[in-house]
CSV table of C-alpha atoms in Angstrom, one decimal:
chain,number,residue,atom,x,y,z
U,1,MET,CA,68.7,30.0,191.9
U,2,ASN,CA,70.2,28.0,189.1
U,3,ARG,CA,66.8,27.3,187.7
U,4,HIS,CA,66.0,31.0,187.8
U,5,VAL,CA,69.1,31.9,185.8
U,6,GLN,CA,68.4,29.2,183.3
U,7,ARG,CA,64.9,30.5,182.7
U,8,LEU,CA,66.2,34.1,182.2
U,9,GLN,CA,68.8,32.8,179.7
U,10,GLN,CA,66.2,30.9,177.8
U,11,ALA,CA,63.8,33.9,177.9
U,12,TYR,CA,66.3,36.3,176.5
U,13,ARG,CA,68.4,34.0,174.3
U,14,GLU,CA,67.9,34.6,170.6
U,15,LEU,CA,66.6,31.7,168.7
U,16,PRO,CA,68.7,30.5,165.8
U,17,TRP,CA,66.1,31.3,163.2
U,18,ARG,CA,65.9,34.9,164.4
U,19,ARG,CA,69.7,35.2,164.0
U,20,GLN,CA,69.4,33.8,160.5
U,21,ALA,CA,66.6,36.1,159.7
U,22,ARG,CA,68.6,39.1,160.9
U,23,ARG,CA,71.6,38.0,158.8
U,24,VAL,CA,69.4,37.6,155.7
U,25,LEU,CA,67.9,41.1,156.2
U,26,TRP,CA,71.4,42.6,156.6
U,27,ALA,CA,72.5,40.9,153.4
U,28,LEU,CA,69.4,42.1,151.6
U,29,ALA,CA,70.0,45.7,152.8
U,30,ALA,CA,73.6,45.5,151.6
U,31,MET,CA,72.4,44.2,148.2
U,32,VAL,CA,69.8,47.0,147.9
U,33,ALA,CA,72.5,49.6,148.8
U,34,VAL,CA,74.9,48.2,146.2
U,35,ALA,CA,72.1,48.1,143.6
U,36,ALA,CA,71.2,51.7,144.3
U,37,VAL,CA,74.8,52.8,143.9
U,38,LEU,CA,75.1,50.9,140.7
U,39,ALA,CA,71.8,52.3,139.4
U,40,LEU,CA,73.0,55.8,140.1
U,41,GLU,CA,76.3,55.1,138.4
U,42,VAL,CA,74.6,53.8,135.3
U,43,HIS,CA,72.2,56.7,135.2
U,44,PHE,CA,74.9,59.3,135.5
U,45,SER,CA,77.1,57.5,132.9
U,46,ALA,CA,74.2,57.5,130.5
U,47,GLN,CA,73.5,61.2,131.0
U,48,ALA,CA,77.2,62.0,130.5
U,49,LEU,CA,77.2,59.9,127.3
U,50,VAL,CA,74.1,61.7,126.0
U,51,LEU,CA,75.6,65.1,126.9
U,52,ASN,CA,78.9,64.1,125.2
U,53,TYR,CA,77.0,63.3,122.0
U,54,GLU,CA,75.1,66.6,122.1
U,55,LEU,CA,78.4,68.5,122.7
U,56,HIS,CA,80.0,66.8,119.7
U,57,ALA,CA,77.0,67.6,117.5
U,58,ARG,CA,77.0,71.3,118.6
U,59,GLN,CA,80.8,71.5,118.0
U,60,GLN,CA,80.3,70.1,114.6
U,61,ALA,CA,77.6,72.6,113.9
U,62,VAL,CA,79.9,75.4,115.0
U,63,LEU,CA,82.7,74.1,112.7
U,64,ASP,CA,80.2,73.9,109.8
U,65,THR,CA,79.1,77.5,110.4
U,66,GLN,CA,82.6,78.7,110.6
U,67,GLN,CA,83.4,76.9,107.4
U,68,GLN,CA,80.5,78.6,105.7
U,69,ILE,CA,81.6,82.0,107.0
U,70,VAL,CA,85.1,81.4,105.6
U,71,VAL,CA,83.6,80.4,102.2
U,72,LEU,CA,81.4,83.5,102.2
U,73,GLN,CA,84.3,85.8,103.2
U,74,THR,CA,86.4,84.3,100.4
U,75,ARG,CA,83.6,84.9,97.9
U,76,LEU,CA,83.2,88.5,99.1
U,77,ALA,CA,86.9,89.1,98.8
U,78,GLN,CA,86.8,87.8,95.2
U,79,LEU,CA,83.8,89.9,94.3
U,80,THR,CA,85.3,93.1,95.7
U,81,SER,CA,88.8,92.6,94.3
U,82,VAL,CA,90.2,95.2,92.0
U,83,ASP,CA,90.6,92.7,89.1
U,84,HIS,CA,86.9,91.6,89.3
U,85,LEU,CA,85.6,95.2,89.6
U,86,LEU,CA,87.7,96.2,86.5
U,87,ARG,CA,86.3,93.3,84.5
U,88,VAL,CA,82.7,94.2,85.5
U,89,ALA,CA,83.4,97.8,84.6
U,90,GLU,CA,84.7,96.9,81.2
U,91,ARG,CA,81.7,94.6,80.6
U,92,GLU,CA,79.4,97.5,81.5
U,93,GLY,CA,81.1,99.8,79.0
U,94,TYR,CA,83.2,101.9,81.4
U,95,HIS,CA,86.8,102.7,80.5
U,96,PRO,CA,89.5,104.6,82.2
U,97,LEU,CA,89.7,108.4,81.4
U,98,SER,CA,92.7,110.0,79.9
U,99,VAL,CA,94.1,113.3,81.3
U,100,GLU,CA,92.6,115.2,78.4
U,101,GLN,CA,89.1,114.0,79.2
U,102,GLU,CA,89.2,115.1,82.8
U,103,HIS,CA,87.5,118.4,83.8
U,104,PHE,CA,88.1,120.2,87.1
U,105,VAL,CA,85.7,122.8,88.3
U,106,PRO,CA,87.2,125.3,90.8
U,107,VAL,CA,84.9,126.0,93.8
U,108,PRO,CA,85.3,129.3,95.7
U,109,PRO,CA,85.7,128.8,99.5
U,110,ASP,CA,82.6,130.9,100.4
U,111,VAL,CA,80.3,128.4,98.6
U,112,LEU,CA,81.4,125.6,101.0
U,113,PRO,CA,79.1,125.1,104.0
U,114,GLN,CA,80.6,126.6,107.2
U,115,GLU,CA,78.4,124.8,109.7
U,116,ALA,CA,79.8,122.0,111.7
U,117,VAL,CA,78.7,118.5,110.9
U,118,ALA,CA,77.2,116.9,114.0
U,119,LEU,CA,78.9,113.7,114.8
U,120,PRO,CA,76.7,110.7,115.8
U,121,GLN,CA,76.7,110.1,119.6
U,122,ALA,CA,77.9,106.7,120.8
U,123,ARG,CA,75.1,104.6,122.3
U,124,PRO,CA,75.6,102.2,125.1
U,125,LEU,CA,75.8,98.6,123.8
U,126,PRO,CA,73.0,96.3,124.9
U,127,PRO,CA,74.1,93.4,127.2
U,128,SER,CA,75.7,90.6,125.2
U,129,ARG,CA,73.5,88.0,126.9
U,130,PRO,CA,70.5,88.2,129.1
U,131,PRO,CA,71.1,87.8,132.8
U,132,LEU,CA,70.6,84.4,134.3
U,133,PRO,CA,67.2,83.7,136.0
U,134,GLU,CA,67.1,83.9,139.7
U,135,ALA,CA,66.7,80.1,140.0
U,136,TYR,CA,70.3,79.7,138.8
U,137,THR,CA,71.8,82.4,140.9
U,138,ILE,CA,70.0,82.0,144.3
U,139,SER,CA,72.1,80.7,147.2
U,140,LEU,CA,71.2,77.5,149.0
U,141,VAL,CA,70.4,79.4,152.2
U,142,ARG,CA,68.1,81.8,150.4
U,143,TRP,CA,66.4,78.9,148.6
U,144,LEU,CA,65.8,77.1,151.9
U,145,GLU,CA,64.4,80.3,153.4
U,146,ARG,CA,62.1,80.9,150.4
U,147,TYR,CA,60.8,77.4,149.6
U,148,LEU,CA,61.0,75.5,152.9
U,149,LEU,CA,59.9,78.3,155.2
U,150,LEU,CA,57.2,79.2,152.7
U,151,GLU,CA,58.2,82.9,152.3
U,152,PRO,CA,55.4,84.8,150.4
U,153,ALA,CA,56.4,85.5,146.8
U,154,GLN,CA,57.6,89.1,146.3
């Protein structure tokens, strides 16, 4: 009986090199998992950095455009100011009229048109931005139904 138990123990006992191999494999699996997490972290950090640079570039472009708009509005205000328009009129040979030079022509009321002037009708405004494509608005459940269950395209 003792011999039988000893044979069973020897048959099912793990050899030392098998234990070592299992430990090495577990260590390698842990290292691969840590490396995968670090690789994902580096990837997402790099993407965030690139997006941050793009965001700053676009914000700078918006600020430059706003600055150009302000400069153009200032120029428009200068060109349409009363002083500028008076200088241009004097340069072109126009001068203010005196009261003696003014002529008024009386118009009888029956000469004026009596028909009503049609007012332009308001049109509905077009949408400010196009709607998002379905790929951005579809729910996860609907997506799974469509693409995993191979629903025919409609």
